[in-house]
mmCIF file of C-alpha atoms and ligand atoms in Angstrom:
data_model
loop_
_atom_site.group_PDB
_atom_site.id
_atom_site.type_symbol
_atom_site.label_atom_id
_atom_site.label_comp_id
_atom_site.label_asym_id
_atom_site.label_seq_id
_atom_site.Cartn_x
_atom_site.Cartn_y
_atom_site.Cartn_z
ATOM 1 C CA MET A 14 -0.049 0.075 0.108
ATOM 2 C CA PHE A 15 2.700 2.413 0.992
ATOM 3 C CA THR A 16 4.639 2.497 -2.433
ATOM 4 C CA PRO A 17 7.363 5.027 -2.701
ATOM 5 C CA SER A 18 5.336 7.108 -5.183
ATOM 6 C CA LEU A 19 2.176 7.079 -3.233
ATOM 7 C CA LEU A 20 2.256 10.862 -2.665
ATOM 8 C CA LYS A 21 4.293 11.729 -5.844
ATOM 9 C CA ASP A 22 3.606 15.297 -7.130
ATOM 10 C CA ARG A 23 1.905 16.339 -3.900
ATOM 11 C CA VAL A 24 2.981 19.291 -1.664
ATOM 12 C CA ALA A 25 2.591 18.798 2.090
ATOM 13 C CA LEU A 26 2.866 21.474 4.845
ATOM 14 C CA VAL A 27 3.381 20.262 8.311
ATOM 15 C CA THR A 28 3.195 22.690 11.314
ATOM 16 C CA GLY A 29 5.635 22.018 14.090
ATOM 17 C CA GLY A 30 7.500 19.712 11.632
ATOM 18 C CA GLY A 31 11.009 20.413 13.034
ATOM 19 C CA THR A 32 10.688 18.066 16.051
ATOM 20 C CA GLY A 33 9.130 14.940 17.275
ATOM 21 C CA ILE A 34 5.958 13.532 15.775
ATOM 22 C CA GLY A 35 5.797 16.395 13.204
ATOM 23 C CA LEU A 36 9.300 15.674 12.026
ATOM 24 C CA ALA A 37 8.332 12.009 11.696
ATOM 25 C CA ILE A 38 5.313 12.940 9.589
ATOM 26 C CA ALA A 39 7.215 15.301 7.340
ATOM 27 C CA LYS A 40 9.797 12.603 6.784
ATOM 28 C CA ARG A 41 7.204 9.856 6.053
ATOM 29 C CA LEU A 42 5.244 12.117 3.563
ATOM 30 C CA GLY A 43 8.526 12.982 1.951
ATOM 31 C CA GLU A 44 9.673 9.366 1.703
ATOM 32 C CA LEU A 45 6.353 8.637 -0.135
ATOM 33 C CA GLY A 46 7.090 11.261 -2.703
ATOM 34 C CA ALA A 47 5.632 14.540 -1.458
ATOM 35 C CA SER A 48 7.516 17.776 -1.470
ATOM 36 C CA VAL A 49 7.648 18.936 2.110
ATOM 37 C CA ALA A 50 7.483 22.307 3.841
ATOM 38 C CA PHE A 51 7.298 22.875 7.590
ATOM 39 C CA GLY A 52 6.601 25.736 10.045
ATOM 40 C CA SER A 53 8.063 26.413 13.424
ATOM 41 C CA ARG A 54 8.941 29.259 15.750
ATOM 42 C CA ASN A 55 12.371 28.283 16.990
ATOM 43 C CA ALA A 56 15.477 28.672 14.662
ATOM 44 C CA GLU A 57 17.129 25.681 16.123
ATOM 45 C CA HIS A 58 14.081 23.560 15.288
ATOM 46 C CA LEU A 59 13.983 24.922 11.852
ATOM 47 C CA GLU A 60 17.710 24.082 11.178
ATOM 48 C CA GLN A 61 17.834 20.723 12.878
ATOM 49 C CA GLY A 62 14.592 19.602 11.253
ATOM 50 C CA SER A 63 15.805 20.692 7.819
ATOM 51 C CA ALA A 64 19.130 18.925 8.449
ATOM 52 C CA ASP A 65 17.309 15.635 9.430
ATOM 53 C CA LEU A 66 14.913 15.857 6.384
ATOM 54 C CA ARG A 67 17.931 16.520 4.032
ATOM 55 C CA HIS A 68 19.766 13.536 5.696
ATOM 56 C CA ALA A 69 16.580 11.531 4.617
ATOM 57 C CA GLY A 70 17.182 12.609 1.028
ATOM 58 C CA LEU A 71 14.431 15.376 0.967
ATOM 59 C CA ASP A 72 14.717 19.147 0.104
ATOM 60 C CA PRO A 73 12.454 20.767 2.621
ATOM 61 C CA LEU A 74 11.329 24.366 2.825
ATOM 62 C CA ALA A 75 11.449 25.548 6.431
ATOM 63 C CA VAL A 76 9.365 28.649 7.390
ATOM 64 C CA GLN A 77 9.551 30.523 10.668
ATOM 65 C CA VAL A 78 6.039 31.137 12.006
ATOM 66 C CA ASP A 79 4.033 31.492 15.092
ATOM 67 C CA VAL A 80 0.741 29.847 14.253
ATOM 68 C CA ARG A 81 -0.953 32.085 16.822
ATOM 69 C CA ASN A 82 -0.486 35.044 14.288
ATOM 70 C CA PRO A 83 -2.900 34.822 11.363
ATOM 71 C CA GLU A 84 -0.810 37.122 9.259
ATOM 72 C CA GLN A 85 2.279 35.011 9.662
ATOM 73 C CA VAL A 86 0.269 31.990 8.875
ATOM 74 C CA ASP A 87 -1.004 33.489 5.623
ATOM 75 C CA GLU A 88 2.527 34.532 4.690
ATOM 76 C CA MET A 89 3.815 30.984 5.406
ATOM 77 C CA VAL A 90 1.176 29.457 3.092
ATOM 78 C CA GLN A 91 2.007 31.991 0.333
ATOM 79 C CA ARG A 92 5.704 31.129 0.689
ATOM 80 C CA VAL A 93 5.049 27.427 0.246
ATOM 81 C CA ILE A 94 2.837 28.240 -2.789
ATOM 82 C CA ARG A 95 5.642 30.542 -4.234
ATOM 83 C CA HIS A 96 8.297 27.800 -3.615
ATOM 84 C CA PHE A 97 6.368 24.516 -4.540
ATOM 85 C CA GLY A 98 3.460 25.948 -6.639
ATOM 86 C CA ARG A 99 0.752 24.675 -4.462
ATOM 87 C CA VAL A 100 -0.305 22.869 -1.199
ATOM 88 C CA ASP A 101 -2.202 19.563 -1.374
ATOM 89 C CA ILE A 102 -1.846 18.399 2.216
ATOM 90 C CA LEU A 103 -1.874 20.350 5.562
ATOM 91 C CA VAL A 104 -0.987 18.623 8.772
ATOM 92 C CA ASN A 105 -1.932 20.676 11.884
ATOM 93 C CA ASN A 106 0.600 19.301 14.264
ATOM 94 C CA ALA A 107 2.009 22.329 16.233
ATOM 95 C CA ALA A 108 1.018 22.294 19.856
ATOM 96 C CA GLY A 109 1.895 23.604 23.265
ATOM 97 C CA ASN A 110 1.113 21.930 26.666
ATOM 98 C CA PHE A 111 2.057 21.884 30.269
ATOM 99 C CA ILE A 112 0.635 20.409 33.523
ATOM 100 C CA SER A 113 -1.297 22.701 35.715
ATOM 101 C CA ARG A 114 -4.307 22.268 37.996
ATOM 102 C CA ALA A 115 -7.241 24.214 36.396
ATOM 103 C CA GLU A 116 -7.690 26.478 39.346
ATOM 104 C CA ALA A 117 -4.033 27.531 39.255
ATOM 105 C CA LEU A 118 -3.919 28.135 35.376
ATOM 106 C CA SER A 119 -3.473 31.876 34.526
ATOM 107 C CA PRO A 120 -5.398 33.448 31.653
ATOM 108 C CA ASN A 121 -1.923 33.741 29.847
ATOM 109 C CA GLY A 122 -1.352 30.093 30.290
ATOM 110 C CA TRP A 123 -4.906 29.187 28.997
ATOM 111 C CA ASP A 124 -4.434 31.572 25.983
ATOM 112 C CA ALA A 125 -0.933 30.220 25.103
ATOM 113 C CA VAL A 126 -2.215 26.628 24.545
ATOM 114 C CA ILE A 127 -5.667 27.600 23.113
ATOM 115 C CA GLY A 128 -3.890 30.135 20.818
ATOM 116 C CA ILE A 129 -1.409 27.455 19.426
ATOM 117 C CA VAL A 130 -3.672 24.492 19.209
ATOM 118 C CA LEU A 131 -7.199 25.760 18.442
ATOM 119 C CA ASN A 132 -6.574 29.120 16.918
ATOM 120 C CA GLY A 133 -3.405 28.095 15.178
ATOM 121 C CA SER A 134 -5.106 24.992 13.564
ATOM 122 C CA PHE A 135 -8.034 27.254 12.289
ATOM 123 C CA TYR A 136 -5.674 29.922 10.899
ATOM 124 C CA CYS A 137 -3.637 27.225 9.082
ATOM 125 C CA SER A 138 -6.820 25.387 7.830
ATOM 126 C CA ARG A 139 -8.402 28.645 6.680
ATOM 127 C CA ALA A 140 -5.301 29.789 4.730
ATOM 128 C CA VAL A 141 -4.712 26.437 3.051
ATOM 129 C CA GLY A 142 -8.406 25.804 2.560
ATOM 130 C CA ARG A 143 -8.870 29.066 0.747
ATOM 131 C CA HIS A 144 -5.982 28.228 -1.544
ATOM 132 C CA MET A 145 -7.387 24.642 -2.241
ATOM 133 C CA ILE A 146 -10.766 26.051 -2.938
ATOM 134 C CA GLU A 147 -9.378 28.629 -5.348
ATOM 135 C CA ARG A 148 -7.215 26.083 -7.061
ATOM 136 C CA GLY A 149 -10.147 23.670 -7.392
ATOM 137 C CA ALA A 150 -8.086 20.460 -7.162
ATOM 138 C CA GLY A 151 -9.177 19.267 -3.799
ATOM 139 C CA GLY A 152 -6.739 18.430 -0.884
ATOM 140 C CA SER A 153 -6.378 16.781 2.435
ATOM 141 C CA ILE A 154 -6.144 18.187 5.962
ATOM 142 C CA VAL A 155 -5.178 16.151 8.989
ATOM 143 C CA SER A 156 -4.980 17.415 12.581
ATOM 144 C CA ILE A 157 -3.033 15.835 15.523
ATOM 145 C CA LEU A 158 -5.353 15.632 18.476
ATOM 146 C CA ALA A 159 -4.830 13.605 21.550
ATOM 147 C CA ASN A 160 -6.664 10.519 22.891
ATOM 148 C CA TYR A 161 -8.172 12.635 25.670
ATOM 149 C CA VAL A 162 -10.589 14.176 23.312
ATOM 150 C CA TRP A 163 -12.737 11.136 24.298
ATOM 151 C CA THR A 164 -12.407 11.591 28.094
ATOM 152 C CA GLY A 165 -11.208 15.039 29.132
ATOM 153 C CA SER A 166 -7.745 15.307 30.741
ATOM 154 C CA PRO A 167 -7.375 16.377 34.321
ATOM 155 C CA GLY A 168 -4.121 18.381 34.583
ATOM 156 C CA THR A 169 -4.146 19.679 31.016
ATOM 157 C CA ILE A 170 -7.542 21.399 30.727
ATOM 158 C CA HIS A 171 -6.387 23.985 28.165
ATOM 159 C CA SER A 172 -4.983 21.211 25.844
ATOM 160 C CA ALA A 173 -7.981 18.922 26.251
ATOM 161 C CA ALA A 174 -10.451 21.826 25.486
ATOM 162 C CA ALA A 175 -8.442 23.012 22.489
ATOM 163 C CA LYS A 176 -8.017 19.446 21.075
ATOM 164 C CA ALA A 177 -11.780 18.847 21.429
ATOM 165 C CA GLY A 178 -12.339 22.093 19.548
ATOM 166 C CA VAL A 179 -10.095 20.977 16.750
ATOM 167 C CA MET A 180 -11.910 17.708 16.756
ATOM 168 C CA SER A 181 -15.206 19.650 16.255
ATOM 169 C CA MET A 182 -13.444 21.742 13.600
ATOM 170 C CA THR A 183 -12.391 18.584 11.692
ATOM 171 C CA GLN A 184 -16.003 17.348 11.574
ATOM 172 C CA THR A 185 -17.368 20.687 10.536
ATOM 173 C CA LEU A 186 -14.841 21.304 7.800
ATOM 174 C CA ALA A 187 -15.250 17.845 6.523
ATOM 175 C CA VAL A 188 -18.833 18.566 5.599
ATOM 176 C CA GLU A 189 -18.415 22.224 4.627
ATOM 177 C CA TRP A 190 -15.590 21.627 2.273
ATOM 178 C CA ALA A 191 -16.667 18.217 0.948
ATOM 179 C CA LYS A 192 -17.931 19.928 -2.190
ATOM 180 C CA HIS A 193 -14.395 21.267 -2.880
ATOM 181 C CA LYS A 194 -12.974 17.674 -2.664
ATOM 182 C CA ILE A 195 -11.091 18.655 0.460
ATOM 183 C CA ARG A 196 -11.028 15.732 2.908
ATOM 184 C CA VAL A 197 -10.568 16.686 6.651
ATOM 185 C CA ASN A 198 -9.505 14.139 9.209
ATOM 186 C CA ALA A 199 -7.686 13.763 12.480
ATOM 187 C CA VAL A 200 -5.642 11.313 14.567
ATOM 188 C CA ALA A 201 -5.693 11.039 18.321
ATOM 189 C CA PRO A 202 -2.522 9.717 19.764
ATOM 190 C CA GLY A 203 -1.995 8.434 23.266
ATOM 191 C CA PRO A 204 1.500 8.427 24.907
ATOM 192 C CA ILE A 205 4.038 8.696 22.193
ATOM 193 C CA GLU A 206 7.873 8.867 22.729
ATOM 194 C CA SER A 207 8.956 12.407 21.908
ATOM 195 C CA PRO A 208 11.418 14.628 23.658
ATOM 196 C CA GLY A 209 9.276 17.769 23.482
ATOM 197 C CA ALA A 210 6.325 16.063 25.268
ATOM 198 C CA ALA A 211 8.480 14.395 27.744
ATOM 199 C CA ARG A 212 9.930 17.778 28.917
ATOM 200 C CA GLN A 213 6.609 19.153 29.376
ATOM 201 C CA LEU A 214 4.484 16.225 30.512
ATOM 202 C CA TRP A 215 6.363 13.183 31.831
ATOM 203 C CA ASN A 216 9.817 14.300 33.122
ATOM 204 C CA SER A 217 10.400 11.494 35.578
ATOM 205 C CA PRO A 218 10.924 7.733 35.458
ATOM 206 C CA ASP A 219 7.938 7.358 37.788
ATOM 207 C CA ALA A 220 5.594 9.271 35.421
ATOM 208 C CA VAL A 221 6.853 7.181 32.442
ATOM 209 C CA ALA A 222 6.326 4.017 34.439
ATOM 210 C CA ARG A 223 2.763 4.903 35.559
ATOM 211 C CA ILE A 224 1.787 5.874 31.931
ATOM 212 C CA THR A 225 3.138 2.710 30.450
ATOM 213 C CA GLN A 226 1.095 0.612 32.962
ATOM 214 C CA MET A 227 -2.043 2.519 31.691
ATOM 215 C CA VAL A 228 -1.703 1.353 28.121
ATOM 216 C CA PRO A 229 -3.306 -2.145 27.527
ATOM 217 C CA LEU A 230 -0.541 -2.895 24.810
ATOM 218 C CA LYS A 231 2.051 -2.020 27.651
ATOM 219 C CA ARG A 232 4.289 0.194 25.608
ATOM 220 C CA TRP A 233 4.568 3.727 24.147
ATOM 221 C CA GLY A 234 3.778 4.619 20.531
ATOM 222 C CA GLN A 235 6.491 5.738 18.070
ATOM 223 C CA PRO A 236 6.316 8.902 16.104
ATOM 224 C CA SER A 237 6.518 6.698 13.033
ATOM 225 C CA GLU A 238 3.362 5.038 13.940
ATOM 226 C CA VAL A 239 1.552 8.288 13.972
ATOM 227 C CA ALA A 240 3.150 9.265 10.734
ATOM 228 C CA ASP A 241 1.956 6.073 9.052
ATOM 229 C CA ALA A 242 -1.573 6.746 10.052
ATOM 230 C CA VAL A 243 -1.306 10.356 8.628
ATOM 231 C CA ALA A 244 0.182 9.059 5.424
ATOM 232 C CA PHE A 245 -2.786 6.581 5.087
ATOM 233 C CA LEU A 246 -5.317 9.230 5.794
ATOM 234 C CA VAL A 247 -3.859 11.764 3.218
ATOM 235 C CA SER A 248 -3.459 9.199 0.501
ATOM 236 C CA GLU A 249 -5.924 7.868 -2.048
ATOM 237 C CA HIS A 250 -6.379 4.798 -0.004
ATOM 238 C CA ALA A 251 -8.479 6.968 2.333
ATOM 239 C CA GLY A 252 -10.300 8.628 -0.517
ATOM 240 C CA PHE A 253 -13.762 8.011 0.914
ATOM 241 C CA ILE A 254 -12.813 8.836 4.514
ATOM 242 C CA THR A 255 -13.594 12.274 5.817
ATOM 243 C CA GLY A 256 -14.560 13.721 9.274
ATOM 244 C CA GLU A 257 -12.838 10.780 10.906
ATOM 245 C CA ILE A 258 -10.893 10.648 14.173
ATOM 246 C CA LEU A 259 -8.377 7.703 14.183
ATOM 247 C CA THR A 260 -7.196 6.972 17.860
ATOM 248 C CA ILE A 261 -3.654 5.663 18.051
ATOM 249 C CA ASP A 262 -3.035 4.732 21.744
ATOM 250 C CA GLY A 263 -2.647 0.968 22.227
ATOM 251 C CA GLY A 264 -6.125 0.974 23.678
ATOM 252 C CA ALA A 265 -5.270 3.474 26.451
ATOM 253 C CA TRP A 266 -8.553 5.483 26.313
ATOM 254 C CA LEU A 267 -10.845 2.475 26.737
ATOM 255 C CA GLY A 268 -12.439 1.413 29.983
ATOM 256 C CA ARG A 269 -11.030 -1.513 31.976
ATOM 257 C CA GLY A 270 -14.387 -3.415 32.221
ATOM 258 C CA THR A 271 -15.999 -4.505 35.407
ATOM 259 C CA PHE A 272 -14.815 -8.186 35.909
ATOM 260 C CA GLY A 273 -11.193 -7.852 36.639
ATOM 261 C CA PHE A 274 -9.616 -9.507 33.519
ATOM 262 C CA VAL A 275 -6.927 -6.731 33.208
ATOM 263 C CA GLU A 276 -3.575 -6.736 34.834
HETATM 264 C C1 HXC B 29 2.221 26.844 34.698
HETATM 265 C C2 HXC B 29 2.925 27.824 32.745
HETATM 266 C C3 HXC B 29 3.882 26.751 32.467
HETATM 267 C C4 HXC B 29 3.985 25.662 33.411
HETATM 268 C C5 HXC B 29 4.035 28.147 30.904
HETATM 269 N N1 HXC B 29 3.066 28.654 31.798
HETATM 270 N N2 HXC B 29 4.494 27.075 31.327
HETATM 271 N N3 HXC B 29 2.170 27.917 33.751
HETATM 272 N N4 HXC B 29 3.006 25.733 34.442
HETATM 273 N N5 HXC B 29 4.657 24.781 33.201
HETATM 274 C C6 HXC B 29 2.346 29.968 31.634
HETATM 275 C C7 HXC B 29 3.324 31.137 31.827
HETATM 276 O O1 HXC B 29 3.599 31.347 33.187
HETATM 277 C C8 HXC B 29 2.568 32.329 31.147
HETATM 278 O O2 HXC B 29 1.528 32.817 31.978
HETATM 279 C C9 HXC B 29 1.876 31.550 29.952
HETATM 280 O O3 HXC B 29 1.757 30.142 30.340
HETATM 281 C C10 HXC B 29 2.590 31.782 28.607
HETATM 282 O O4 HXC B 29 3.994 31.342 28.902
HETATM 283 P P1 HXC B 29 5.133 31.708 27.909
HETATM 284 O O5 HXC B 29 6.318 30.889 28.292
HETATM 285 O O6 HXC B 29 5.255 33.189 27.775
HETATM 286 O O7 HXC B 29 4.602 31.151 26.539
HETATM 287 P P2 HXC B 29 5.232 30.880 25.218
HETATM 288 O O8 HXC B 29 6.571 31.229 25.111
HETATM 289 O O9 HXC B 29 4.305 31.308 24.156
HETATM 290 O O10 HXC B 29 5.330 29.151 25.223
HETATM 291 C C11 HXC B 29 3.977 28.384 25.002
HETATM 292 C C12 HXC B 29 4.042 27.153 25.941
HETATM 293 C C13 HXC B 29 5.425 26.414 25.856
HETATM 294 C C14 HXC B 29 2.802 26.401 25.521
HETATM 295 C C15 HXC B 29 3.839 27.667 27.379
HETATM 296 O O11 HXC B 29 5.378 25.328 26.730
HETATM 297 C C16 HXC B 29 5.767 25.990 24.433
HETATM 298 O O12 HXC B 29 6.099 26.641 23.634
HETATM 299 N N6 HXC B 29 5.434 24.669 24.223
HETATM 300 C C17 HXC B 29 5.700 24.046 22.863
HETATM 301 C C18 HXC B 29 6.130 22.641 22.972
HETATM 302 C C19 HXC B 29 5.190 21.724 23.768
HETATM 303 O O13 HXC B 29 4.588 22.110 24.600
HETATM 304 N N7 HXC B 29 5.172 20.448 23.398
HETATM 305 C C20 HXC B 29 4.409 19.400 23.962
HETATM 306 C C21 HXC B 29 3.301 18.956 23.090
HETATM 307 S S1 HXC B 29 2.809 17.422 23.726
HETATM 308 P P3 HXC B 29 1.754 34.070 32.902
HETATM 309 O O14 HXC B 29 0.414 34.186 33.568
HETATM 310 O O15 HXC B 29 2.816 33.729 33.955
HETATM 311 O O16 HXC B 29 2.066 35.197 32.052
HETATM 312 C C22 HXC B 29 1.182 17.320 23.682
HETATM 313 C C23 HXC B 29 0.825 15.931 23.939
HETATM 314 C C24 HXC B 29 -0.352 15.680 24.659
HETATM 315 O O17 HXC B 29 0.480 18.187 23.349
HETATM 316 C C25 HXC B 29 -0.969 14.405 24.764
HETATM 317 C C26 HXC B 29 -0.441 13.385 25.681
HETATM 318 C C27 HXC B 29 -1.199 12.040 25.808
HETATM 319 P P1 NAP B 30 6.865 18.642 20.269
HETATM 320 O O1 NAP B 30 8.083 18.045 19.647
HETATM 321 O O2 NAP B 30 7.114 19.640 21.429
HETATM 322 O O3 NAP B 30 6.083 19.200 19.070
HETATM 323 C C1 NAP B 30 5.368 20.500 19.015
HETATM 324 C C2 NAP B 30 5.855 21.308 17.963
HETATM 325 O O4 NAP B 30 4.925 22.393 17.773
HETATM 326 C C3 NAP B 30 7.277 21.798 18.010
HETATM 327 O O5 NAP B 30 7.820 21.445 16.825
HETATM 328 C C4 NAP B 30 7.067 23.333 18.138
HETATM 329 O O6 NAP B 30 8.209 23.963 17.470
HETATM 330 C C5 NAP B 30 5.683 23.565 17.458
HETATM 331 N N1 NAP B 30 5.080 24.791 17.853
HETATM 332 C C6 NAP B 30 4.678 25.006 19.244
HETATM 333 N N2 NAP B 30 4.158 26.257 19.281
HETATM 334 C C7 NAP B 30 4.175 26.778 17.981
HETATM 335 C C8 NAP B 30 3.702 27.939 17.436
HETATM 336 N N3 NAP B 30 3.131 28.872 18.284
HETATM 337 N N4 NAP B 30 3.900 28.110 16.103
HETATM 338 C C9 NAP B 30 4.508 27.221 15.318
HETATM 339 N N5 NAP B 30 4.882 26.012 15.821
HETATM 340 C C10 NAP B 30 4.743 25.860 17.196
HETATM 341 O O7 NAP B 30 5.934 17.473 20.796
HETATM 342 P P2 NAP B 30 5.277 16.113 20.041
HETATM 343 O O8 NAP B 30 5.083 15.232 21.102
HETATM 344 O O9 NAP B 30 6.031 15.848 18.965
HETATM 345 O O10 NAP B 30 3.844 16.771 19.605
HETATM 346 C C11 NAP B 30 3.442 16.891 18.363
HETATM 347 C C12 NAP B 30 1.873 16.842 18.313
HETATM 348 O O11 NAP B 30 1.419 15.534 18.670
HETATM 349 C C13 NAP B 30 1.153 17.851 18.959
HETATM 350 O O12 NAP B 30 -0.021 18.159 18.408
HETATM 351 C C14 NAP B 30 0.809 17.094 20.290
HETATM 352 O O13 NAP B 30 -0.293 17.673 20.970
HETATM 353 C C15 NAP B 30 0.357 15.803 19.679
HETATM 354 N N6 NAP B 30 0.551 14.713 20.543
HETATM 355 C C16 NAP B 30 1.613 14.243 21.257
HETATM 356 C C17 NAP B 30 1.531 13.147 22.004
HETATM 357 C C18 NAP B 30 2.740 12.582 22.669
HETATM 358 O O14 NAP B 30 2.590 11.608 23.510
HETATM 359 N N7 NAP B 30 3.939 12.964 22.369
HETATM 360 C C19 NAP B 30 0.406 12.560 22.395
HETATM 361 C C20 NAP B 30 -0.861 13.005 21.819
HETATM 362 C C21 NAP B 30 -0.791 14.092 20.938
HETATM 363 P P3 NAP B 30 8.759 25.487 17.859
HETATM 364 O O15 NAP B 30 8.935 25.351 19.318
HETATM 365 O O16 NAP B 30 9.893 25.570 17.126
HETATM 366 O O17 NAP B 30 7.547 26.396 17.473
#
């Protein structure tokens, strides 16, 4: 199914594509033939991400952007269009997160996460969607959520609310833009090994052990496993799938049942 020419002649833009899961997605889409652009704030992430992608044989375009700023987002999309001629695939991957009790969270802390995840995903979808509609050749958008869209997430209320908002945006755009042949989907990962998330959310061996125990498959996911799911969703193999949320979490969000069959 994943032939090396699966995404040939397609142009993909991945936000937050210089690190972690976003980098794995950019790499996977590039390996499958897409031209790849990514956006990020931090110069070091732009440089290191570009170097990693070049090492994989790709020729990426790296654009400095804060997705909270709609003008910067519009400019990023225009740069990608000037460079590669168009955008066929958008992956809303950029995110911010940290642990805080809800009652201790400051308005700025709330705004920082809502701004990156919810507003940023909308600004990017709007800019790329306008381009896709004008071009008339369709396209595909995938947003990276988290498995706690199904449950809420005590300790990260800002991220849980923002990701649930992006889930609703996904379902809404899937219907609104279907007539333009734009498919809009999302993936909802559980614990995935990624240094950025580890710094913010599970910075101790105890936390890592506790989280591993919560996953029925008793392991963490790899960024490449999220990337494979995104590659499937943006490909022709998922041509009739839109408005879908694909959970990638080793069963972590499901209940444990009533009868004690779970270690
Ligand atoms: C409490 C915090 C805080 C913390 C920041 N703030 N970190 N409050 N605990 N650990 C507060 C600040 O005090 C400030 O409020 C406000 O948030 C904005 O902080 P800044 O540092 O000025 O924001 P900024 O530089 O814009 O950075 C945004 C950020 C940062 C979200 C705070 O962490 C970031 O850039 N993160 C990007 C990388 C990241 O988070 N990756 C993890 C994704 S993992 P005051 O009131 O003091 O001004 C993920 C996985 C989830 O999402 C799923 C797991 C299953
Ligand atoms: P990460 O490496 O910290 O990725 C976050 C990326 O977003 C960084 O590259 C960061 O780059 C970029 N970013 C943050 N704020 C930005 C802004 N304002 N403008 C532009 N880019 C911005 O962590 P990750 O684990 O790979 O997370 C990637 C995605 O997976 C996120 O959507 C996250 O919520 C989701 N996810 C992760 C897990 C997990 O277990 N790791 C689980 C579920 C969901 P800059 O700092 O350079 O801007």
